[in-house]
Amino acid sequence: MYRFAIALTLFSSSAIAQVATLSGTDGQNSLGTVPCAAIAGEPLSNCPAELRRKEDGTATLAVQLNTGEVRRIYFTDGIPDSSSSTAKISYETPGDLMVIFIEPGEVYEIPRAALTRQ
């Protein structure tokens, strides 16, 4: 069983460091929380998440938003290329963190190491 315990520093106006973790369940799938916001301007909060990896280099991150909706983000070789939303998806990689944006205001933060093939 692999375990990921990665501290993330969130960039907020108060500059408070928060921690998010992904605990491996079987080496392929991870359960935990990721910082997310479903609405533009909303502060990030820890959202329940599951990361499912496949041997072909693809992965799916399912995040339960505080609106009750589940957003799925699809990755190929560690790059987010689509989601369960029809809106535009983009991302930035400041340091060891990947910040994913889905228009008009969804934000997700995930450690880049969590997307690396084992």
CSV table of N, CA, C and O in Angstrom, one decimal:
chain,number,residue,atom,x,y,z
A,1,MET,N,0.9,-1.2,0.0
A,1,MET,CA,0.0,0.0,0.0
A,1,MET,C,0.9,1.2,0.0
A,1,MET,O,1.8,1.4,0.8
A,2,TYR,N,0.7,2.1,-0.9
A,2,TYR,CA,1.4,3.4,-1.0
A,2,TYR,C,0.7,4.4,-0.2
A,2,TYR,O,-0.5,4.5,-0.1
A,3,ARG,N,1.4,5.3,0.4
A,3,ARG,CA,0.8,6.4,1.2
A,3,ARG,C,1.4,7.7,0.7
A,3,ARG,O,2.6,7.8,0.5
A,4,PHE,N,0.5,8.6,0.5
A,4,PHE,CA,0.9,9.9,0.1
A,4,PHE,C,0.5,10.9,1.2
A,4,PHE,O,-0.7,10.9,1.6
A,5,ALA,N,1.4,11.6,1.8
A,5,ALA,CA,1.1,12.6,2.8
A,5,ALA,C,1.9,13.8,2.4
A,5,ALA,O,3.0,13.9,2.7
A,6,ILE,N,1.2,14.7,1.7
A,6,ILE,CA,1.9,15.8,1.1
A,6,ILE,C,1.3,17.1,1.7
A,6,ILE,O,0.1,17.3,1.5
A,7,ALA,N,2.1,17.9,2.2
A,7,ALA,CA,1.6,19.2,2.8
A,7,ALA,C,1.5,20.2,1.6
A,7,ALA,O,2.4,20.3,0.8
A,8,LEU,N,0.4,20.9,1.6
A,8,LEU,CA,0.2,21.9,0.5
A,8,LEU,C,0.1,23.3,1.2
A,8,LEU,O,-0.6,23.4,2.2
A,9,THR,N,0.7,24.2,0.7
A,9,THR,CA,0.6,25.6,1.2
A,9,THR,C,-0.4,26.3,0.3
A,9,THR,O,-0.1,26.4,-0.9
A,10,LEU,N,-1.5,26.7,0.8
A,10,LEU,CA,-2.5,27.4,0.0
A,10,LEU,C,-2.1,28.9,0.0
A,10,LEU,O,-1.8,29.5,1.0
A,11,PHE,N,-2.2,29.5,-1.1
A,11,PHE,CA,-2.0,31.0,-1.2
A,11,PHE,C,-3.3,31.7,-1.0
A,11,PHE,O,-4.1,31.8,-1.9
A,12,SER,N,-3.5,32.2,0.1
A,12,SER,CA,-4.7,33.0,0.4
A,12,SER,C,-4.3,34.3,1.0
A,12,SER,O,-3.1,34.6,1.3
A,13,SER,N,-5.3,35.2,1.2
A,13,SER,CA,-5.0,36.5,1.7
A,13,SER,C,-4.4,36.5,3.1
A,13,SER,O,-3.6,37.3,3.5
A,14,SER,N,-4.8,35.4,3.8
A,14,SER,CA,-4.2,35.3,5.2
A,14,SER,C,-2.9,34.5,5.2
A,14,SER,O,-2.3,34.4,6.3
A,15,ALA,N,-2.6,33.9,4.1
A,15,ALA,CA,-1.3,33.2,4.0
A,15,ALA,C,-1.2,32.1,5.0
A,15,ALA,O,-0.2,31.8,5.5
A,16,ILE,N,-2.3,31.4,5.3
A,16,ILE,CA,-2.4,30.3,6.3
A,16,ILE,C,-2.0,29.1,5.5
A,16,ILE,O,-2.6,28.8,4.5
A,17,ALA,N,-1.1,28.3,6.1
A,17,ALA,CA,-0.8,27.0,5.5
A,17,ALA,C,-1.8,26.0,5.9
A,17,ALA,O,-2.2,25.9,7.1
A,18,GLN,N,-2.3,25.2,4.9
A,18,GLN,CA,-3.3,24.1,5.2
A,18,GLN,C,-2.7,22.8,4.7
A,18,GLN,O,-1.8,22.8,3.8
A,19,VAL,N,-3.2,21.7,5.2
A,19,VAL,CA,-2.6,20.4,4.8
A,19,VAL,C,-3.7,19.6,4.1
A,19,VAL,O,-4.9,19.6,4.5
A,20,ALA,N,-3.3,19.0,3.0
A,20,ALA,CA,-4.2,18.0,2.3
A,20,ALA,C,-3.5,16.7,2.1
A,20,ALA,O,-2.3,16.7,2.0
A,21,THR,N,-4.2,15.6,2.2
A,21,THR,CA,-3.5,14.3,2.1
A,21,THR,C,-4.3,13.4,1.2
A,21,THR,O,-5.5,13.6,0.9
A,22,LEU,N,-3.6,12.6,0.6
A,22,LEU,CA,-4.1,11.5,-0.2
A,22,LEU,C,-3.5,10.2,0.3
A,22,LEU,O,-2.3,10.0,0.3
A,23,SER,N,-4.4,9.3,0.9
A,23,SER,CA,-3.9,8.1,1.4
A,23,SER,C,-4.2,7.0,0.4
A,23,SER,O,-5.3,6.7,0.1
A,24,GLY,N,-3.1,6.3,0.0
A,24,GLY,CA,-3.3,5.2,-1.0
A,24,GLY,C,-4.0,4.0,-0.4
A,24,GLY,O,-3.9,3.7,0.7
A,25,THR,N,-4.9,3.5,-1.2
A,25,THR,CA,-5.7,2.3,-0.8
A,25,THR,C,-5.1,1.0,-1.4
A,25,THR,O,-5.2,0.0,-0.7
A,26,ASP,N,-4.6,1.0,-2.6
A,26,ASP,CA,-4.1,-0.2,-3.2
A,26,ASP,C,-2.9,0.0,-4.1
A,26,ASP,O,-2.6,-0.9,-4.9
A,27,GLY,N,-2.3,1.2,-4.1
A,27,GLY,CA,-1.3,1.5,-5.0
A,27,GLY,C,-1.7,2.1,-6.3
A,27,GLY,O,-1.0,2.6,-7.1
A,28,GLN,N,-3.0,1.9,-6.7
A,28,GLN,CA,-3.6,2.4,-7.9
A,28,GLN,C,-4.5,3.6,-7.6
A,28,GLN,O,-4.6,4.5,-8.3
A,29,ASN,N,-5.3,3.4,-6.5
A,29,ASN,CA,-6.4,4.4,-6.2
A,29,ASN,C,-6.0,5.0,-4.9
A,29,ASN,O,-5.4,4.4,-4.0
A,30,SER,N,-6.4,6.3,-4.7
A,30,SER,CA,-6.1,7.1,-3.5
A,30,SER,C,-7.3,7.7,-3.1
A,30,SER,O,-8.1,8.3,-3.9
A,31,LEU,N,-7.6,7.7,-1.8
A,31,LEU,CA,-8.7,8.4,-1.2
A,31,LEU,C,-8.1,9.5,-0.3
A,31,LEU,O,-7.1,9.3,0.3
A,32,GLY,N,-8.8,10.6,-0.1
A,32,GLY,CA,-8.4,11.7,0.8
A,32,GLY,C,-9.2,12.9,0.5
A,32,GLY,O,-10.4,12.9,0.1
A,33,THR,N,-8.5,14.1,0.7
A,33,THR,CA,-9.1,15.4,0.4
A,33,THR,C,-8.2,16.2,-0.5
A,33,THR,O,-7.0,16.0,-0.4
A,34,VAL,N,-8.7,17.1,-1.2
A,34,VAL,CA,-8.0,18.1,-2.0
A,34,VAL,C,-8.6,19.4,-1.7
A,34,VAL,O,-9.8,19.5,-1.6
A,35,PRO,N,-7.8,20.5,-1.7
A,35,PRO,CA,-8.4,21.8,-1.6
A,35,PRO,C,-9.1,22.1,-2.9
A,35,PRO,O,-8.7,21.9,-4.0
A,36,CYS,N,-10.4,22.7,-2.7
A,36,CYS,CA,-11.1,23.0,-3.9
A,36,CYS,C,-12.1,24.1,-3.6
A,36,CYS,O,-12.4,24.4,-2.4
A,37,ALA,N,-12.6,24.8,-4.6
A,37,ALA,CA,-13.6,25.8,-4.5
A,37,ALA,C,-14.5,25.6,-5.8
A,37,ALA,O,-14.0,25.4,-6.9
A,38,ALA,N,-15.8,25.7,-5.6
A,38,ALA,CA,-16.8,25.4,-6.7
A,38,ALA,C,-17.3,26.7,-7.3
A,38,ALA,O,-17.7,26.7,-8.4
A,39,ILE,N,-17.1,27.8,-6.6
A,39,ILE,CA,-17.7,29.1,-7.1
A,39,ILE,C,-16.6,30.2,-7.0
A,39,ILE,O,-15.8,30.2,-6.1
A,40,ALA,N,-16.5,31.0,-8.0
A,40,ALA,CA,-15.5,32.0,-8.1
A,40,ALA,C,-15.5,32.9,-6.8
A,40,ALA,O,-16.6,33.3,-6.4
A,41,GLY,N,-14.3,33.2,-6.3
A,41,GLY,CA,-14.2,34.0,-5.1
A,41,GLY,C,-14.4,33.2,-3.8
A,41,GLY,O,-14.1,33.8,-2.7
A,42,GLU,N,-14.9,32.0,-3.9
A,42,GLU,CA,-15.0,31.2,-2.7
A,42,GLU,C,-13.7,30.7,-2.2
A,42,GLU,O,-12.8,30.4,-3.0
A,43,PRO,N,-13.5,30.7,-0.8
A,43,PRO,CA,-12.2,30.3,-0.3
A,43,PRO,C,-12.1,28.8,-0.6
A,43,PRO,O,-13.1,28.0,-0.6
A,44,LEU,N,-10.8,28.3,-0.7
A,44,LEU,CA,-10.6,26.8,-0.8
A,44,LEU,C,-11.0,26.1,0.5
A,44,LEU,O,-10.7,26.6,1.6
A,45,SER,N,-11.6,24.9,0.3
A,45,SER,CA,-11.8,24.1,1.5
A,45,SER,C,-11.5,22.7,1.1
A,45,SER,O,-11.3,22.3,-0.1
A,46,ASN,N,-11.3,21.8,2.1
A,46,ASN,CA,-10.9,20.4,1.8
A,46,ASN,C,-12.1,19.7,1.3
A,46,ASN,O,-13.1,19.6,2.0
A,47,CYS,N,-12.0,19.1,0.1
A,47,CYS,CA,-13.1,18.4,-0.5
A,47,CYS,C,-12.8,16.9,-0.6
A,47,CYS,O,-11.7,16.6,-1.0
A,48,PRO,N,-13.7,16.0,-0.2
A,48,PRO,CA,-13.4,14.6,-0.4
A,48,PRO,C,-13.1,14.2,-1.8
A,48,PRO,O,-13.7,14.8,-2.8
A,49,ALA,N,-12.1,13.4,-2.0
A,49,ALA,CA,-11.6,13.1,-3.4
A,49,ALA,C,-11.1,11.7,-3.5
A,49,ALA,O,-10.7,11.1,-2.5
A,50,GLU,N,-11.2,11.2,-4.7
A,50,GLU,CA,-10.6,9.9,-5.1
A,50,GLU,C,-9.9,10.0,-6.4
A,50,GLU,O,-10.4,10.5,-7.3
A,51,LEU,N,-8.6,9.5,-6.3
A,51,LEU,CA,-7.8,9.5,-7.5
A,51,LEU,C,-7.6,8.0,-8.0
A,51,LEU,O,-7.1,7.2,-7.2
A,52,ARG,N,-8.1,7.8,-9.2
A,52,ARG,CA,-8.0,6.4,-9.8
A,52,ARG,C,-7.0,6.5,-11.0
A,52,ARG,O,-7.2,7.2,-11.9
A,53,ARG,N,-5.9,5.7,-10.8
A,53,ARG,CA,-4.9,5.6,-11.9
A,53,ARG,C,-5.1,4.3,-12.7
A,53,ARG,O,-5.5,3.3,-12.1
A,54,LYS,N,-4.7,4.4,-14.0
A,54,LYS,CA,-4.7,3.2,-14.8
A,54,LYS,C,-3.3,3.0,-15.3
A,54,LYS,O,-2.5,3.9,-15.4
A,55,GLU,N,-3.0,1.8,-15.7
A,55,GLU,CA,-1.7,1.4,-16.2
A,55,GLU,C,-1.3,2.1,-17.5
A,55,GLU,O,-0.1,2.3,-17.8
A,56,ASP,N,-2.3,2.6,-18.3
A,56,ASP,CA,-2.0,3.3,-19.5
A,56,ASP,C,-1.6,4.8,-19.4
A,56,ASP,O,-1.4,5.5,-20.3
A,57,GLY,N,-1.4,5.2,-18.1
A,57,GLY,CA,-1.0,6.6,-17.9
A,57,GLY,C,-2.1,7.6,-17.7
A,57,GLY,O,-1.9,8.7,-17.4
A,58,THR,N,-3.4,7.1,-17.8
A,58,THR,CA,-4.5,8.0,-17.5
A,58,THR,C,-4.9,7.9,-16.1
A,58,THR,O,-4.6,6.9,-15.4
A,59,ALA,N,-5.6,8.9,-15.6
A,59,ALA,CA,-6.1,8.9,-14.2
A,59,ALA,C,-7.4,9.7,-14.2
A,59,ALA,O,-7.6,10.6,-15.1
A,60,THR,N,-8.2,9.5,-13.2
A,60,THR,CA,-9.5,10.3,-13.0
A,60,THR,C,-9.5,10.7,-11.5
A,60,THR,O,-9.3,9.9,-10.6
A,61,LEU,N,-9.6,12.0,-11.3
A,61,LEU,CA,-9.8,12.6,-10.0
A,61,LEU,C,-11.3,12.9,-9.8
A,61,LEU,O,-11.8,13.7,-10.6
A,62,ALA,N,-11.9,12.3,-8.9
A,62,ALA,CA,-13.4,12.6,-8.6
A,62,ALA,C,-13.4,13.4,-7.3
A,62,ALA,O,-12.8,12.9,-6.3
A,63,VAL,N,-14.0,14.6,-7.3
A,63,VAL,CA,-14.0,15.5,-6.2
A,63,VAL,C,-15.4,15.8,-5.9
A,63,VAL,O,-16.2,16.3,-6.7
A,64,GLN,N,-15.8,15.6,-4.6
A,64,GLN,CA,-17.2,16.0,-4.2
A,64,GLN,C,-17.1,17.5,-3.7
A,64,GLN,O,-16.5,17.8,-2.7
A,65,LEU,N,-17.8,18.3,-4.5
A,65,LEU,CA,-17.9,19.8,-4.2
A,65,LEU,C,-18.8,20.0,-3.0
A,65,LEU,O,-19.8,19.2,-2.8
A,66,ASN,N,-18.7,21.2,-2.4
A,66,ASN,CA,-19.6,21.5,-1.3
A,66,ASN,C,-21.0,21.8,-1.8
A,66,ASN,O,-21.9,22.0,-1.0
A,67,THR,N,-21.2,21.9,-3.1
A,67,THR,CA,-22.5,22.0,-3.7
A,67,THR,C,-23.3,20.7,-3.8
A,67,THR,O,-24.4,20.7,-4.2
A,68,GLY,N,-22.5,19.6,-3.5
A,68,GLY,CA,-23.1,18.2,-3.6
A,68,GLY,C,-22.8,17.6,-4.9
A,68,GLY,O,-23.0,16.4,-5.1
A,69,GLU,N,-22.3,18.4,-5.9
A,69,GLU,CA,-21.9,17.8,-7.2
A,69,GLU,C,-20.6,17.1,-7.1
A,69,GLU,O,-19.7,17.5,-6.3
A,70,VAL,N,-20.4,16.1,-8.0
A,70,VAL,CA,-19.1,15.5,-8.1
A,70,VAL,C,-18.5,15.9,-9.4
A,70,VAL,O,-19.1,15.7,-10.5
A,71,ARG,N,-17.3,16.4,-9.4
A,71,ARG,CA,-16.6,16.8,-10.6
A,71,ARG,C,-15.5,15.8,-10.8
A,71,ARG,O,-14.7,15.4,-10.0
A,72,ARG,N,-15.4,15.3,-12.1
A,72,ARG,CA,-14.4,14.4,-12.5
A,72,ARG,C,-13.4,15.1,-13.4
A,72,ARG,O,-13.9,15.8,-14.3
A,73,ILE,N,-12.2,15.0,-13.1
A,73,ILE,CA,-11.1,15.6,-13.9
A,73,ILE,C,-10.3,14.4,-14.5
A,73,ILE,O,-9.8,13.6,-13.7
A,74,TYR,N,-10.1,14.4,-15.8
A,74,TYR,CA,-9.4,13.3,-16.5
A,74,TYR,C,-8.0,13.8,-16.8
A,74,TYR,O,-7.8,14.9,-17.4
A,75,PHE,N,-7.0,12.9,-16.6
A,75,PHE,CA,-5.6,13.2,-16.8
A,75,PHE,C,-5.0,12.2,-17.8
A,75,PHE,O,-5.4,11.0,-17.7
A,76,THR,N,-4.1,12.6,-18.6
A,76,THR,CA,-3.3,11.8,-19.4
A,76,THR,C,-1.8,12.1,-19.2
A,76,THR,O,-1.4,13.3,-19.3
A,77,ASP,N,-1.1,11.1,-18.7
A,77,ASP,CA,0.3,11.3,-18.3
A,77,ASP,C,0.5,12.5,-17.4
A,77,ASP,O,1.5,13.3,-17.6
A,78,GLY,N,-0.4,12.6,-16.4
A,78,GLY,CA,-0.2,13.7,-15.4
A,78,GLY,C,-0.7,15.0,-15.8
A,78,GLY,O,-0.6,16.0,-15.0
A,79,ILE,N,-1.3,15.2,-17.0
A,79,ILE,CA,-1.8,16.5,-17.4
A,79,ILE,C,-3.4,16.4,-17.5
A,79,ILE,O,-3.9,15.5,-18.1
A,80,PRO,N,-4.0,17.4,-16.9
A,80,PRO,CA,-5.5,17.4,-16.9
A,80,PRO,C,-5.9,17.8,-18.3
A,80,PRO,O,-5.6,18.9,-18.8
A,81,ASP,N,-6.7,17.0,-19.0
A,81,ASP,CA,-7.1,17.3,-20.4
A,81,ASP,C,-8.5,17.4,-20.6
A,81,ASP,O,-9.0,17.9,-21.6
A,82,SER,N,-9.4,17.0,-19.6
A,82,SER,CA,-10.8,17.3,-19.7
A,82,SER,C,-11.4,17.0,-18.4
A,82,SER,O,-10.8,16.6,-17.4
A,83,SER,N,-12.8,17.3,-18.3
A,83,SER,CA,-13.5,17.1,-17.1
A,83,SER,C,-14.9,16.7,-17.4
A,83,SER,O,-15.3,16.7,-18.5
A,84,SER,N,-15.7,16.4,-16.3
A,84,SER,CA,-17.1,16.1,-16.5
A,84,SER,C,-17.9,17.4,-16.8
A,84,SER,O,-19.1,17.3,-17.0
A,85,SER,N,-17.3,18.5,-16.8
A,85,SER,CA,-17.9,19.8,-17.2
A,85,SER,C,-17.6,20.1,-18.6
A,85,SER,O,-16.6,19.7,-19.2
A,86,THR,N,-18.5,20.8,-19.3
A,86,THR,CA,-18.3,21.2,-20.7
A,86,THR,C,-17.5,22.5,-20.7
A,86,THR,O,-17.1,22.9,-21.8
A,87,ALA,N,-17.2,23.1,-19.6
A,87,ALA,CA,-16.4,24.3,-19.5
A,87,ALA,C,-14.9,24.1,-19.8
A,87,ALA,O,-14.4,23.0,-19.7
A,88,LYS,N,-14.3,25.2,-20.1
A,88,LYS,CA,-12.8,25.2,-20.4
A,88,LYS,C,-12.1,24.8,-19.2
A,88,LYS,O,-12.3,25.3,-18.1
A,89,ILE,N,-11.0,24.0,-19.3
A,89,ILE,CA,-10.1,23.5,-18.2
A,89,ILE,C,-8.7,24.0,-18.5
A,89,ILE,O,-8.3,24.0,-19.7
A,90,SER,N,-8.1,24.5,-17.5
A,90,SER,CA,-6.7,25.0,-17.6
A,90,SER,C,-6.0,24.6,-16.3
A,90,SER,O,-6.6,24.2,-15.3
A,91,TYR,N,-4.6,24.8,-16.3
A,91,TYR,CA,-3.9,24.5,-15.1
A,91,TYR,C,-2.6,25.2,-15.1
A,91,TYR,O,-2.1,25.7,-16.1
A,92,GLU,N,-2.1,25.4,-13.8
A,92,GLU,CA,-0.8,25.9,-13.6
A,92,GLU,C,0.0,25.0,-12.7
A,92,GLU,O,-0.6,24.2,-11.9
A,93,THR,N,1.3,25.0,-12.7
A,93,THR,CA,2.1,24.2,-11.9
A,93,THR,C,3.2,25.0,-11.1
A,93,THR,O,4.3,24.9,-11.4
A,94,PRO,N,2.7,25.7,-10.1
A,94,PRO,CA,3.7,26.4,-9.2
A,94,PRO,C,4.4,25.4,-8.3
A,94,PRO,O,3.8,24.8,-7.4
A,95,GLY,N,5.7,25.1,-8.5
A,95,GLY,CA,6.4,24.2,-7.7
A,95,GLY,C,5.9,22.8,-7.8
A,95,GLY,O,5.7,22.3,-8.9
A,96,ASP,N,5.7,22.2,-6.7
A,96,ASP,CA,5.2,20.8,-6.7
A,96,ASP,C,3.7,20.6,-6.6
A,96,ASP,O,3.2,19.6,-6.4
A,97,LEU,N,3.0,21.7,-6.9
A,97,LEU,CA,1.6,21.8,-6.9
A,97,LEU,C,1.0,22.0,-8.3
A,97,LEU,O,1.5,22.7,-9.1
A,98,MET,N,-0.1,21.3,-8.5
A,98,MET,CA,-0.9,21.6,-9.7
A,98,MET,C,-2.2,22.2,-9.3
A,98,MET,O,-2.9,21.7,-8.5
A,99,VAL,N,-2.4,23.4,-9.9
A,99,VAL,CA,-3.7,24.1,-9.7
A,99,VAL,C,-4.5,24.0,-10.9
A,99,VAL,O,-4.1,24.5,-12.0
A,100,ILE,N,-5.7,23.4,-10.8
A,100,ILE,CA,-6.6,23.2,-12.0
A,100,ILE,C,-7.8,24.2,-11.9
A,100,ILE,O,-8.4,24.4,-10.8
A,101,PHE,N,-8.1,24.8,-13.0
A,101,PHE,CA,-9.2,25.8,-13.1
A,101,PHE,C,-10.2,25.3,-14.1
A,101,PHE,O,-9.8,24.9,-15.2
A,102,ILE,N,-11.5,25.3,-13.7
A,102,ILE,CA,-12.5,25.0,-14.6
A,102,ILE,C,-13.5,26.2,-14.6
A,102,ILE,O,-14.0,26.6,-13.5
A,103,GLU,N,-13.6,26.8,-15.8
A,103,GLU,CA,-14.5,28.0,-15.8
A,103,GLU,C,-15.9,27.8,-15.4
A,103,GLU,O,-16.4,26.7,-15.6
A,104,PRO,N,-16.6,28.7,-14.8
A,104,PRO,CA,-16.1,30.1,-14.5
A,104,PRO,C,-15.3,30.3,-13.2
A,104,PRO,O,-14.7,31.3,-13.1
A,105,GLY,N,-15.4,29.3,-12.3
A,105,GLY,CA,-14.7,29.6,-11.0
A,105,GLY,C,-14.2,28.5,-10.2
A,105,GLY,O,-13.9,28.6,-9.0
A,106,GLU,N,-14.3,27.3,-10.7
A,106,GLU,CA,-13.8,26.1,-10.0
A,106,GLU,C,-12.3,26.1,-9.9
A,106,GLU,O,-11.6,26.4,-10.9
A,107,VAL,N,-11.8,25.7,-8.7
A,107,VAL,CA,-10.3,25.6,-8.5
A,107,VAL,C,-10.1,24.3,-7.7
A,107,VAL,O,-10.8,24.0,-6.7
A,108,TYR,N,-9.0,23.6,-8.1
A,108,TYR,CA,-8.6,22.4,-7.4
A,108,TYR,C,-7.1,22.4,-7.3
A,108,TYR,O,-6.4,22.9,-8.2
A,109,GLU,N,-6.6,22.0,-6.2
A,109,GLU,CA,-5.1,21.9,-6.0
A,109,GLU,C,-4.8,20.4,-5.6
A,109,GLU,O,-5.4,19.8,-4.8
A,110,ILE,N,-3.8,19.9,-6.3
A,110,ILE,CA,-3.3,18.6,-6.1
A,110,ILE,C,-1.8,18.5,-6.2
A,110,ILE,O,-1.2,19.2,-7.0
A,111,PRO,N,-1.2,17.7,-5.4
A,111,PRO,CA,0.2,17.5,-5.4
A,111,PRO,C,0.6,16.9,-6.8
A,111,PRO,O,0.0,15.9,-7.1
A,112,ARG,N,1.6,17.4,-7.5
A,112,ARG,CA,2.0,16.8,-8.7
A,112,ARG,C,2.5,15.3,-8.5
A,112,ARG,O,2.3,14.5,-9.4
A,113,ALA,N,3.1,15.1,-7.4
A,113,ALA,CA,3.6,13.7,-7.1
A,113,ALA,C,2.4,12.7,-7.1
A,113,ALA,O,2.6,11.5,-7.4
A,114,ALA,N,1.2,13.1,-6.7
A,114,ALA,CA,0.1,12.2,-6.7
A,114,ALA,C,-0.3,11.7,-8.1
A,114,ALA,O,-0.9,10.6,-8.3
A,115,LEU,N,0.1,12.4,-9.1
A,115,LEU,CA,-0.2,12.1,-10.5
A,115,LEU,C,0.9,11.3,-11.2
A,115,LEU,O,0.8,10.9,-12.3
A,116,THR,N,2.1,11.2,-10.5
A,116,THR,CA,3.2,10.5,-11.1
A,116,THR,C,3.0,9.0,-11.1
A,116,THR,O,2.5,8.4,-10.1
A,117,ARG,N,3.3,8.4,-12.2
A,117,ARG,CA,3.2,6.9,-12.3
A,117,ARG,C,4.1,6.2,-11.2
A,117,ARG,O,5.2,6.7,-11.0
A,118,GLN,N,3.6,5.2,-10.6
A,118,GLN,CA,4.3,4.5,-9.6
A,118,GLN,C,5.2,3.4,-10.2
A,118,GLN,O,4.8,2.8,-11.2
